[in-house]
mmCIF file of C-alpha atoms and ligand atoms in Angstrom:
data_model
loop_
_atom_site.group_PDB
_atom_site.id
_atom_site.type_symbol
_atom_site.label_atom_id
_atom_site.label_comp_id
_atom_site.label_asym_id
_atom_site.label_seq_id
_atom_site.Cartn_x
_atom_site.Cartn_y
_atom_site.Cartn_z
ATOM 1 C CA MET A 1 97.111 104.752 86.962
ATOM 2 C CA THR A 2 100.427 106.769 87.855
ATOM 3 C CA GLY A 3 99.445 109.248 85.610
ATOM 4 C CA TYR A 4 96.517 110.672 87.993
ATOM 5 C CA TYR A 5 99.596 112.151 90.363
ATOM 6 C CA SER A 6 100.670 115.523 88.880
ATOM 7 C CA SER A 7 103.071 116.229 92.124
ATOM 8 C CA PRO A 8 106.339 118.234 91.067
ATOM 9 C CA PHE A 9 107.793 115.428 93.657
ATOM 10 C CA PRO A 10 108.111 112.388 92.529
ATOM 11 C CA ARG A 11 105.789 109.584 94.473
ATOM 12 C CA ARG A 12 107.395 107.815 97.174
ATOM 13 C CA ALA A 13 108.286 103.840 96.432
ATOM 14 C CA SER A 14 106.068 101.888 98.672
ATOM 15 C CA VAL A 15 105.181 97.987 98.520
ATOM 16 C CA GLY A 16 101.994 97.928 97.213
ATOM 17 C CA VAL A 17 99.669 95.768 99.375
ATOM 18 C CA ASP A 18 96.349 94.668 97.894
ATOM 19 C CA VAL A 19 93.399 95.017 100.471
ATOM 20 C CA GLY A 20 90.154 93.164 99.321
ATOM 21 C CA GLY A 21 91.307 93.890 95.795
ATOM 22 C CA VAL A 22 92.151 97.789 96.514
ATOM 23 C CA MET A 23 95.797 98.225 96.082
ATOM 24 C CA VAL A 24 97.087 100.446 98.127
ATOM 25 C CA GLY A 25 100.882 101.625 97.521
ATOM 26 C CA GLY A 26 103.157 100.292 95.118
ATOM 27 C CA GLY A 27 102.304 103.423 92.918
ATOM 28 C CA ALA A 28 98.394 102.910 92.781
ATOM 29 C CA PRO A 29 96.495 105.901 93.188
ATOM 30 C CA VAL A 30 96.321 107.381 97.012
ATOM 31 C CA VAL A 31 93.333 105.529 97.880
ATOM 32 C CA VAL A 32 90.279 107.249 99.705
ATOM 33 C CA GLN A 33 89.015 105.857 103.170
ATOM 34 C CA SER A 34 86.402 106.241 106.228
ATOM 35 C CA MET A 35 85.155 104.603 109.271
ATOM 36 C CA THR A 36 82.144 104.148 110.565
ATOM 37 C CA ASN A 37 80.619 105.243 114.332
ATOM 38 C CA THR A 38 78.027 103.076 114.656
ATOM 39 C CA ASP A 39 77.730 99.899 117.282
ATOM 40 C CA THR A 40 78.869 97.135 114.863
ATOM 41 C CA ALA A 41 76.535 94.631 117.078
ATOM 42 C CA ASP A 42 74.194 96.966 115.418
ATOM 43 C CA ILE A 43 74.199 95.134 111.746
ATOM 44 C CA ASP A 44 71.103 97.103 110.280
ATOM 45 C CA GLY A 45 72.776 100.254 111.258
ATOM 46 C CA THR A 46 76.531 99.405 110.056
ATOM 47 C CA VAL A 47 75.391 98.278 106.877
ATOM 48 C CA ALA A 48 73.261 101.356 105.746
ATOM 49 C CA GLN A 49 76.576 103.524 107.294
ATOM 50 C CA VAL A 50 78.903 101.528 105.401
ATOM 51 C CA ALA A 51 77.079 101.766 102.272
ATOM 52 C CA ALA A 52 76.384 105.270 102.136
ATOM 53 C CA LEU A 53 80.216 106.081 102.721
ATOM 54 C CA HIS A 54 80.695 103.745 99.786
ATOM 55 C CA ARG A 55 78.061 105.100 98.002
ATOM 56 C CA ALA A 56 79.987 108.327 98.876
ATOM 57 C CA GLY A 57 83.344 107.236 97.424
ATOM 58 C CA SER A 58 84.928 105.346 100.595
ATOM 59 C CA GLU A 59 87.078 102.691 98.796
ATOM 60 C CA LEU A 60 87.382 100.945 101.722
ATOM 61 C CA VAL A 61 85.632 101.038 105.198
ATOM 62 C CA ARG A 62 86.313 100.867 108.929
ATOM 63 C CA ILE A 63 84.703 99.344 111.143
ATOM 64 C CA THR A 64 85.417 99.037 115.265
ATOM 65 C CA VAL A 65 85.275 95.524 116.566
ATOM 66 C CA ASP A 66 85.674 95.862 120.597
ATOM 67 C CA ARG A 67 83.760 92.977 121.810
ATOM 68 C CA ASP A 68 82.607 89.337 120.807
ATOM 69 C CA GLU A 69 78.762 90.750 119.954
ATOM 70 C CA SER A 70 80.703 92.957 117.321
ATOM 71 C CA ALA A 71 83.093 89.824 116.095
ATOM 72 C CA ALA A 72 79.901 88.008 115.555
ATOM 73 C CA ALA A 73 78.187 90.807 113.599
ATOM 74 C CA VAL A 74 81.032 91.158 110.890
ATOM 75 C CA PRO A 75 80.231 88.304 108.555
ATOM 76 C CA LYS A 76 76.805 88.790 108.892
ATOM 77 C CA ILE A 77 76.959 92.636 107.557
ATOM 78 C CA ARG A 78 79.725 91.454 105.104
ATOM 79 C CA ASP A 79 76.720 88.846 103.709
ATOM 80 C CA ARG A 80 74.185 91.577 104.211
ATOM 81 C CA LEU A 81 76.095 94.496 101.671
ATOM 82 C CA ALA A 82 77.264 91.594 99.113
ATOM 83 C CA ARG A 83 73.495 91.164 99.284
ATOM 84 C CA LEU A 84 72.617 94.839 98.236
ATOM 85 C CA GLY A 85 75.554 94.858 95.917
ATOM 86 C CA VAL A 86 77.699 96.923 98.141
ATOM 87 C CA ASP A 87 81.608 95.440 96.990
ATOM 88 C CA VAL A 88 83.860 97.291 99.725
ATOM 89 C CA PRO A 89 86.491 95.572 101.725
ATOM 90 C CA LEU A 90 86.055 96.067 105.049
ATOM 91 C CA VAL A 91 88.617 96.940 107.290
ATOM 92 C CA GLY A 92 88.457 95.683 111.474
ATOM 93 C CA ASP A 93 89.717 97.935 113.509
ATOM 94 C CA PHE A 94 91.109 96.494 116.996
ATOM 95 C CA HIS A 95 92.487 97.611 120.355
ATOM 96 C CA TYR A 96 93.487 95.102 123.461
ATOM 97 C CA ILE A 97 91.324 91.958 122.953
ATOM 98 C CA GLY A 98 92.062 91.456 118.987
ATOM 99 C CA HIS A 99 93.788 88.324 119.414
ATOM 100 C CA LYS A 100 90.803 86.825 121.185
ATOM 101 C CA LEU A 101 88.275 88.110 119.312
ATOM 102 C CA LEU A 102 90.006 86.640 115.850
ATOM 103 C CA ALA A 103 90.389 83.478 117.238
ATOM 104 C CA ASP A 104 86.890 83.168 118.929
ATOM 105 C CA HIS A 105 85.456 84.385 115.412
ATOM 106 C CA PRO A 106 87.114 82.803 112.657
ATOM 107 C CA GLY A 107 84.078 84.071 110.519
ATOM 108 C CA CYS A 108 84.802 87.525 111.272
ATOM 109 C CA ALA A 109 88.418 87.242 110.840
ATOM 110 C CA GLU A 110 87.614 85.634 107.361
ATOM 111 C CA ALA A 111 84.933 88.535 106.621
ATOM 112 C CA LEU A 112 87.474 91.076 106.895
ATOM 113 C CA ALA A 113 89.694 92.219 104.032
ATOM 114 C CA LYS A 114 92.399 94.247 106.867
ATOM 115 C CA TYR A 115 93.046 94.085 110.557
ATOM 116 C CA ARG A 116 93.763 96.862 112.059
ATOM 117 C CA ILE A 117 96.280 96.802 115.006
ATOM 118 C CA ASN A 118 97.774 99.348 117.314
ATOM 119 C CA PRO A 119 101.344 98.619 118.957
ATOM 120 C CA GLY A 120 100.360 100.845 122.013
ATOM 121 C CA ASN A 121 97.257 99.122 123.475
ATOM 122 C CA VAL A 122 97.556 95.060 121.812
ATOM 123 C CA GLY A 123 96.747 93.284 125.407
ATOM 124 C CA PHE A 124 98.464 94.016 128.563
ATOM 125 C CA LYS A 125 101.536 95.172 129.062
ATOM 126 C CA ASP A 126 103.545 92.039 130.198
ATOM 127 C CA LYS A 127 101.640 90.009 127.244
ATOM 128 C CA LYS A 128 102.005 92.859 124.751
ATOM 129 C CA ASP A 129 104.479 91.020 122.492
ATOM 130 C CA LYS A 130 102.903 87.752 122.492
ATOM 131 C CA GLN A 131 99.149 89.531 121.573
ATOM 132 C CA PHE A 132 101.000 91.267 118.724
ATOM 133 C CA ALA A 133 102.313 88.222 117.559
ATOM 134 C CA ASP A 134 98.753 86.039 117.668
ATOM 135 C CA ILE A 135 97.165 88.880 115.618
ATOM 136 C CA VAL A 136 100.284 88.840 112.909
ATOM 137 C CA GLU A 137 99.990 84.999 113.237
ATOM 138 C CA MET A 138 95.899 85.292 112.295
ATOM 139 C CA ALA A 139 96.303 87.461 109.496
ATOM 140 C CA ILE A 140 99.116 85.188 108.193
ATOM 141 C CA ARG A 141 96.997 82.143 108.357
ATOM 142 C CA TYR A 142 93.673 83.943 106.886
ATOM 143 C CA ASP A 143 96.147 85.911 104.440
ATOM 144 C CA LYS A 144 95.002 89.318 105.381
ATOM 145 C CA PRO A 145 97.061 92.648 105.013
ATOM 146 C CA VAL A 146 97.747 94.430 108.819
ATOM 147 C CA ARG A 147 97.744 98.441 109.572
ATOM 148 C CA ILE A 148 100.199 98.907 112.122
ATOM 149 C CA GLY A 149 98.446 101.754 113.460
ATOM 150 C CA VAL A 150 100.663 103.674 116.221
ATOM 151 C CA ASN A 151 98.540 106.765 117.188
ATOM 152 C CA TRP A 152 100.644 109.372 120.068
ATOM 153 C CA GLY A 153 97.224 108.881 122.650
ATOM 154 C CA SER A 154 98.023 105.123 123.079
ATOM 155 C CA LEU A 155 101.753 105.163 122.430
ATOM 156 C CA ASP A 156 104.192 102.633 123.461
ATOM 157 C CA GLN A 157 104.932 104.191 127.238
ATOM 158 C CA GLU A 158 108.667 101.915 127.953
ATOM 159 C CA LEU A 159 109.574 102.784 124.447
ATOM 160 C CA LEU A 160 108.969 106.350 125.063
ATOM 161 C CA THR A 161 110.475 105.959 128.228
ATOM 162 C CA ARG A 162 113.298 104.305 127.287
ATOM 163 C CA LEU A 163 113.810 106.705 124.376
ATOM 164 C CA MET A 164 113.310 110.144 127.011
ATOM 165 C CA ASN A 165 116.071 108.184 129.466
ATOM 166 C CA GLU A 166 118.436 108.028 126.432
ATOM 167 C CA ASN A 167 118.312 111.666 126.198
ATOM 168 C CA GLN A 168 119.287 112.413 128.921
ATOM 169 C CA ASP A 169 121.959 110.336 128.991
ATOM 170 C CA ASN A 170 122.831 112.236 126.121
ATOM 171 C CA GLY A 171 122.937 115.582 127.796
ATOM 172 C CA PHE A 172 119.281 116.360 126.143
ATOM 173 C CA PRO A 173 120.090 116.488 122.369
ATOM 174 C CA MET A 174 116.686 116.537 121.613
ATOM 175 C CA THR A 175 113.426 118.217 122.954
ATOM 176 C CA ALA A 176 110.836 116.499 124.835
ATOM 177 C CA GLN A 177 108.307 116.963 121.467
ATOM 178 C CA GLU A 178 111.223 115.430 119.355
ATOM 179 C CA VAL A 179 111.179 112.096 121.191
ATOM 180 C CA THR A 180 108.154 112.134 121.368
ATOM 181 C CA ARG A 181 108.454 111.965 117.380
ATOM 182 C CA GLU A 182 111.284 109.881 117.258
ATOM 183 C CA ALA A 183 109.206 106.956 119.619
ATOM 184 C CA ILE A 184 106.208 107.181 117.054
ATOM 185 C CA VAL A 185 108.393 106.825 114.469
ATOM 186 C CA GLN A 186 110.069 103.725 116.015
ATOM 187 C CA SER A 187 107.112 102.037 117.499
ATOM 188 C CA ALA A 188 105.600 101.751 113.899
ATOM 189 C CA ILE A 189 109.358 100.438 112.267
ATOM 190 C CA LEU A 190 109.845 98.103 115.221
ATOM 191 C CA SER A 191 106.551 96.703 114.897
ATOM 192 C CA ALA A 192 106.670 96.180 111.478
ATOM 193 C CA HIS A 193 109.870 94.197 111.733
ATOM 194 C CA MET A 194 108.650 92.164 114.385
ATOM 195 C CA ALA A 195 105.465 91.409 111.841
ATOM 196 C CA GLU A 196 107.974 90.588 109.211
ATOM 197 C CA GLU A 197 109.981 88.228 111.772
ATOM 198 C CA ILE A 198 106.930 86.430 112.505
ATOM 199 C CA GLY A 199 106.764 85.938 109.194
ATOM 200 C CA LEU A 200 104.267 88.489 107.575
ATOM 201 C CA GLY A 201 105.239 89.569 103.937
ATOM 202 C CA ARG A 202 106.055 93.040 103.685
ATOM 203 C CA ASP A 203 103.676 93.278 100.957
ATOM 204 C CA ARG A 204 101.261 92.477 103.920
ATOM 205 C CA ILE A 205 101.792 95.480 106.040
ATOM 206 C CA ILE A 206 100.618 99.364 105.912
ATOM 207 C CA LEU A 207 102.201 101.855 108.441
ATOM 208 C CA SER A 208 100.509 104.922 109.826
ATOM 209 C CA ALA A 209 101.818 107.252 112.769
ATOM 210 C CA LYS A 210 98.714 109.409 113.724
ATOM 211 C CA VAL A 211 99.277 112.580 115.826
ATOM 212 C CA SER A 212 96.770 115.576 116.254
ATOM 213 C CA GLY A 213 99.037 118.759 115.920
ATOM 214 C CA VAL A 214 99.678 119.571 112.103
ATOM 215 C CA GLN A 215 103.449 119.873 112.537
ATOM 216 C CA ASP A 216 103.764 116.835 114.125
ATOM 217 C CA LEU A 217 102.500 114.709 111.648
ATOM 218 C CA ILE A 218 103.915 116.650 108.948
ATOM 219 C CA ALA A 219 107.705 116.026 110.506
ATOM 220 C CA VAL A 220 106.629 112.012 111.853
ATOM 221 C CA TYR A 221 105.271 110.836 108.499
ATOM 222 C CA ALA A 222 108.395 112.712 106.491
ATOM 223 C CA GLU A 223 110.887 110.869 108.947
ATOM 224 C CA LEU A 224 109.056 107.654 108.727
ATOM 225 C CA ALA A 225 108.651 107.562 104.634
ATOM 226 C CA LYS A 226 112.781 107.919 104.777
ATOM 227 C CA ARG A 227 113.128 105.106 107.189
ATOM 228 C CA CYS A 228 110.870 102.327 105.309
ATOM 229 C CA ASP A 229 109.485 101.494 102.280
ATOM 230 C CA HIS A 230 105.752 100.057 103.546
ATOM 231 C CA ALA A 231 102.645 101.457 102.532
ATOM 232 C CA LEU A 232 101.743 104.379 104.350
ATOM 233 C CA HIS A 233 98.404 105.467 105.632
ATOM 234 C CA LEU A 234 97.568 108.990 106.894
ATOM 235 C CA GLY A 235 95.818 110.166 109.280
ATOM 236 C CA LEU A 236 95.575 113.195 111.333
ATOM 237 C CA THR A 237 93.979 112.174 114.695
ATOM 238 C CA GLU A 238 91.415 113.735 116.583
ATOM 239 C CA ALA A 239 91.415 116.721 113.999
ATOM 240 C CA GLY A 240 88.235 117.977 115.348
ATOM 241 C CA MET A 241 84.735 119.640 114.076
ATOM 242 C CA GLY A 242 84.125 121.730 110.967
ATOM 243 C CA SER A 243 86.517 123.905 109.343
ATOM 244 C CA LYS A 244 88.937 123.269 111.847
ATOM 245 C CA GLY A 245 89.111 119.564 111.397
ATOM 246 C CA ILE A 246 89.111 120.284 107.269
ATOM 247 C CA VAL A 247 91.518 122.832 107.237
ATOM 248 C CA ALA A 248 94.128 120.978 109.694
ATOM 249 C CA SER A 249 93.902 118.080 107.969
ATOM 250 C CA SER A 250 94.218 119.046 104.590
ATOM 251 C CA ALA A 251 97.337 121.664 105.001
ATOM 252 C CA SER A 252 99.148 118.381 106.694
ATOM 253 C CA MET A 253 98.128 115.636 104.404
ATOM 254 C CA GLY A 254 98.340 118.271 101.569
ATOM 255 C CA ILE A 255 101.947 118.733 101.980
ATOM 256 C CA LEU A 256 103.148 115.143 102.676
ATOM 257 C CA LEU A 257 100.901 114.202 99.245
ATOM 258 C CA GLN A 258 102.761 116.642 97.832
ATOM 259 C CA GLN A 259 105.977 115.363 98.575
ATOM 260 C CA GLY A 260 104.762 111.995 97.080
ATOM 261 C CA ILE A 261 104.434 110.329 100.547
ATOM 262 C CA GLY A 262 101.004 108.893 101.626
ATOM 263 C CA ASP A 263 99.334 105.969 99.676
ATOM 264 C CA THR A 264 95.819 106.106 101.290
ATOM 265 C CA ILE A 265 94.351 108.788 103.455
ATOM 266 C CA ARG A 266 91.315 109.159 105.670
ATOM 267 C CA ILE A 267 90.053 112.847 106.988
ATOM 268 C CA SER A 268 88.643 111.744 110.734
ATOM 269 C CA LEU A 269 85.956 114.672 111.266
ATOM 270 C CA THR A 270 84.073 114.695 115.014
ATOM 271 C CA PRO A 271 80.715 114.823 113.177
ATOM 272 C CA GLU A 272 78.288 117.411 114.056
ATOM 273 C CA PRO A 273 75.153 116.473 115.828
ATOM 274 C CA GLY A 274 72.897 114.768 113.333
ATOM 275 C CA GLY A 275 75.782 115.067 110.563
ATOM 276 C CA ASP A 276 76.312 113.621 107.765
ATOM 277 C CA ARG A 277 79.182 110.693 107.700
ATOM 278 C CA THR A 278 79.684 110.935 104.748
ATOM 279 C CA ARG A 279 81.739 114.508 105.112
ATOM 280 C CA GLU A 280 84.840 113.157 105.343
ATOM 281 C CA VAL A 281 84.807 110.946 102.412
ATOM 282 C CA GLN A 282 83.729 114.343 100.405
ATOM 283 C CA VAL A 283 86.578 115.954 102.065
ATOM 284 C CA SER A 284 89.333 113.530 101.501
ATOM 285 C CA GLN A 285 88.167 113.374 97.564
ATOM 286 C CA GLU A 286 88.093 117.245 97.415
ATOM 287 C CA LEU A 287 91.724 117.245 98.579
ATOM 288 C CA LEU A 288 93.244 114.615 96.224
ATOM 289 C CA GLN A 289 91.265 116.128 93.414
ATOM 290 C CA THR A 290 91.716 119.947 94.739
ATOM 291 C CA MET A 291 95.435 119.218 94.191
ATOM 292 C CA GLY A 292 94.961 117.258 90.942
ATOM 293 C CA PHE A 293 96.121 113.952 92.228
ATOM 294 C CA ARG A 294 92.855 111.771 91.596
ATOM 295 C CA GLN A 295 89.927 112.905 89.706
ATOM 296 C CA PHE A 296 86.215 111.908 91.283
ATOM 297 C CA VAL A 297 83.577 114.203 90.201
ATOM 298 C CA PRO A 298 82.967 116.867 87.771
ATOM 299 C CA ILE A 299 84.295 120.265 88.859
ATOM 300 C CA VAL A 300 82.186 123.228 89.927
ATOM 301 C CA ALA A 301 83.756 126.389 89.192
ATOM 302 C CA ALA A 302 82.044 129.356 91.102
ATOM 303 C CA CYS A 303 82.776 132.780 91.792
ATOM 304 C CA PRO A 304 82.818 134.256 95.454
ATOM 305 C CA GLY A 305 80.534 137.198 95.258
ATOM 306 C CA CYS A 306 80.556 140.623 95.368
ATOM 307 C CA GLY A 307 78.471 143.673 95.799
ATOM 308 C CA ARG A 308 77.659 143.108 91.928
ATOM 309 C CA THR A 309 75.609 140.493 92.776
ATOM 310 C CA THR A 310 72.622 141.079 95.137
ATOM 311 C CA SER A 311 70.355 137.679 94.351
ATOM 312 C CA THR A 312 71.659 134.770 95.845
ATOM 313 C CA VAL A 313 70.208 132.962 92.822
ATOM 314 C CA PHE A 314 73.801 132.235 91.241
ATOM 315 C CA GLN A 315 75.006 130.569 95.109
ATOM 316 C CA GLU A 316 72.101 128.457 95.096
ATOM 317 C CA LEU A 317 72.980 127.060 90.904
ATOM 318 C CA ALA A 318 76.535 126.369 92.275
ATOM 319 C CA GLN A 319 75.148 124.603 95.448
ATOM 320 C CA ASN A 320 72.320 122.660 93.649
ATOM 321 C CA ILE A 321 74.594 121.972 90.216
ATOM 322 C CA GLN A 322 77.194 120.584 93.017
ATOM 323 C CA GLU A 323 74.648 118.637 94.761
ATOM 324 C CA ASP A 324 73.228 117.196 91.680
ATOM 325 C CA ILE A 325 76.220 116.045 90.346
ATOM 326 C CA ARG A 326 77.184 114.117 94.227
ATOM 327 C CA ARG A 327 73.806 112.558 94.082
ATOM 328 C CA ASN A 328 74.334 111.019 90.671
ATOM 329 C CA MET A 329 77.440 109.993 90.488
ATOM 330 C CA PRO A 330 77.219 106.533 91.481
ATOM 331 C CA VAL A 331 75.131 106.135 87.954
ATOM 332 C CA TRP A 332 77.242 108.302 86.235
ATOM 333 C CA ARG A 333 80.227 107.039 86.724
ATOM 334 C CA THR A 334 79.448 103.766 85.609
ATOM 335 C CA ARG A 335 77.203 105.176 82.382
ATOM 336 C CA TYR A 336 79.340 107.935 81.433
ATOM 337 C CA PRO A 337 82.834 106.942 81.693
ATOM 338 C CA GLY A 338 85.686 110.332 82.336
ATOM 339 C CA VAL A 339 82.171 112.267 83.686
ATOM 340 C CA GLU A 340 84.169 112.963 86.458
ATOM 341 C CA GLN A 341 86.908 114.623 84.380
ATOM 342 C CA LEU A 342 84.110 117.831 83.789
ATOM 343 C CA LYS A 343 84.291 121.160 84.555
ATOM 344 C CA VAL A 344 80.963 123.499 84.767
ATOM 345 C CA ALA A 345 81.666 127.232 85.952
ATOM 346 C CA VAL A 346 78.713 128.977 87.782
ATOM 347 C CA MET A 347 79.411 132.893 87.882
ATOM 348 C CA GLY A 348 77.820 135.730 89.263
ATOM 349 C CA CYS A 349 77.977 138.315 86.444
ATOM 350 C CA ILE A 350 80.029 139.657 83.232
ATOM 351 C CA VAL A 351 83.345 140.596 84.713
ATOM 352 C CA ASN A 352 84.463 137.071 85.007
ATOM 353 C CA GLY A 353 81.700 135.301 84.322
ATOM 354 C CA PRO A 354 82.498 134.908 80.254
ATOM 355 C CA GLY A 355 85.992 134.044 80.059
ATOM 356 C CA GLU A 356 85.368 131.707 82.766
ATOM 357 C CA SER A 357 82.742 129.712 81.652
ATOM 358 C CA LYS A 358 84.286 129.682 77.969
ATOM 359 C CA HIS A 359 87.059 127.502 79.755
ATOM 360 C CA ALA A 360 84.423 125.179 81.509
ATOM 361 C CA ASP A 361 83.295 122.248 79.628
ATOM 362 C CA ILE A 362 80.151 124.399 80.490
ATOM 363 C CA GLY A 363 78.936 127.346 82.088
ATOM 364 C CA ILE A 364 76.894 130.208 82.794
ATOM 365 C CA SER A 365 77.275 134.070 83.478
ATOM 366 C CA LEU A 366 74.224 135.150 85.406
ATOM 367 C CA PRO A 367 72.983 138.634 85.319
ATOM 368 C CA GLY A 368 74.953 140.604 87.835
ATOM 369 C CA THR A 369 73.156 143.985 89.530
ATOM 370 C CA GLY A 370 71.706 146.150 86.891
ATOM 371 C CA GLU A 371 72.994 143.709 83.955
ATOM 372 C CA THR A 372 70.631 142.871 80.820
ATOM 373 C CA PRO A 373 68.722 140.145 82.566
ATOM 374 C CA SER A 374 69.669 137.422 80.603
ATOM 375 C CA ALA A 375 72.289 134.680 80.946
ATOM 376 C CA PRO A 376 74.749 133.457 78.245
ATOM 377 C CA VAL A 377 75.441 129.445 78.442
ATOM 378 C CA PHE A 378 78.802 128.193 76.953
ATOM 379 C CA ILE A 379 79.056 124.671 76.072
ATOM 380 C CA ASP A 380 82.865 123.559 74.648
ATOM 381 C CA GLY A 381 84.339 127.169 74.600
ATOM 382 C CA GLN A 382 81.569 128.407 72.488
ATOM 383 C CA LYS A 383 78.307 130.241 73.501
ATOM 384 C CA ALA A 384 75.224 127.761 72.898
ATOM 385 C CA ALA A 385 72.371 129.769 74.438
ATOM 386 C CA THR A 386 71.162 132.714 76.055
ATOM 387 C CA LEU A 387 68.593 132.272 79.337
ATOM 388 C CA ARG A 388 66.020 134.559 80.383
ATOM 389 C CA GLY A 389 63.457 134.899 83.123
ATOM 390 C CA PRO A 390 62.811 133.021 86.001
ATOM 391 C CA ASN A 391 63.858 129.908 85.328
ATOM 392 C CA ILE A 392 67.182 130.296 84.495
ATOM 393 C CA ALA A 393 68.521 128.173 87.670
ATOM 394 C CA ALA A 394 66.408 125.200 86.920
ATOM 395 C CA ASP A 395 67.048 125.635 82.829
ATOM 396 C CA PHE A 396 70.966 125.442 83.109
ATOM 397 C CA GLU A 397 70.821 122.489 85.751
ATOM 398 C CA LYS A 398 68.812 120.468 83.162
ATOM 399 C CA MET A 399 71.154 121.627 80.378
ATOM 400 C CA VAL A 400 74.134 120.303 82.764
ATOM 401 C CA THR A 401 72.663 117.190 82.920
ATOM 402 C CA GLU A 402 71.698 116.801 78.966
ATOM 403 C CA TYR A 403 75.138 117.957 78.778
ATOM 404 C CA ILE A 404 76.890 115.310 80.635
ATOM 405 C CA GLU A 405 74.202 112.548 79.547
ATOM 406 C CA ASN A 406 74.623 113.106 75.720
HETATM 407 FE FE1 SF4 V 501 81.981 139.354 91.768
HETATM 408 FE FE2 SF4 V 501 81.245 139.426 89.150
HETATM 409 FE FE3 SF4 V 501 83.251 138.321 89.906
HETATM 410 FE FE4 SF4 V 501 81.416 136.711 90.727
HETATM 411 S S1 SF4 V 501 82.188 137.461 88.577
HETATM 412 S S2 SF4 V 501 83.215 137.684 91.831
HETATM 413 S S3 SF4 V 501 79.679 138.520 90.691
HETATM 414 S S4 SF4 V 501 82.897 140.755 89.451
#
């Protein structure tokens, strides 16, 4: 399994955590996870979204558990998913009253594969430690792992104030930004120690420390990775919409993953109105795949196009092939082991087309402007056919499907 990892840096050693049968850390491949944005009390909507996220490739799915109605819905969601054959561990996201919800809803406590708690907002200030301890004790009783998820938007203010005062007493050796980063790291580590003192095993604890700035994220996780050996969940919080969120998440997490840091990732993208929630799973997979850490789907290599391509045939073909592959992958993955390692090339003209196509398992070089209207297809490095006429795209899509199925 560790053979997937091709960074020049050694993978950071971490204690593996079994989350409902999915290993996080301990040398396991980096796990892709996601989170629903349905009201968990809406059982139909949540089941549909969890199933869609899992079908897209999410190996863990987190759901919000914020009130009695959502806690009561969790075991029903678990059962409905099981009846649909959707076998994905569910993670419960708790804030403020998680200790109470878990105590009042044993079915929820049992159905979840992991509890996520935020030490910055577990309960009310004066009862904070007690409520944190209650959740940890519940995790011990139900034999569930816990993610202690620090978030700078809800950072423990007492800890931050103490570190700010110490910094002042010492003559300001650190900037305010550095003190905040240190408070985030300390909050995660102190909370993990507290959970261990209560009796939660090290192999039941995952840590995260999410911030919204790329450089802050890199600095915080680099420090956290040095100071502990807990499995780490990477995520840039409030990453944003569209390309901004994708670039910021990929830049920050890519650097950390390259250094061997990170055992599971979630890319949090603000969905566009009516947008597809599974996009965040796809982006996580593409990040891990393009870096060579894991393989999820066949790679479709396509040239960017230029003045030699005056029609949109090749862009449409590349897009259709990519979409066909994603649509068919859930079935192909079970029928054709190793299918995810294939490479398909869709090229716009003769300049780089034949060369790139020969390096792919199957590739096509479409005719550019002024070229003979024919498209050579290469299979396993050899020219296998020449497509002509108005159905070149459809014919090639058929050949790709046949190649995979054969
Ligand atoms: Fe342009 Fe041809 Fe290169 Fe594609 S392969 S970018 S069409 S020159």
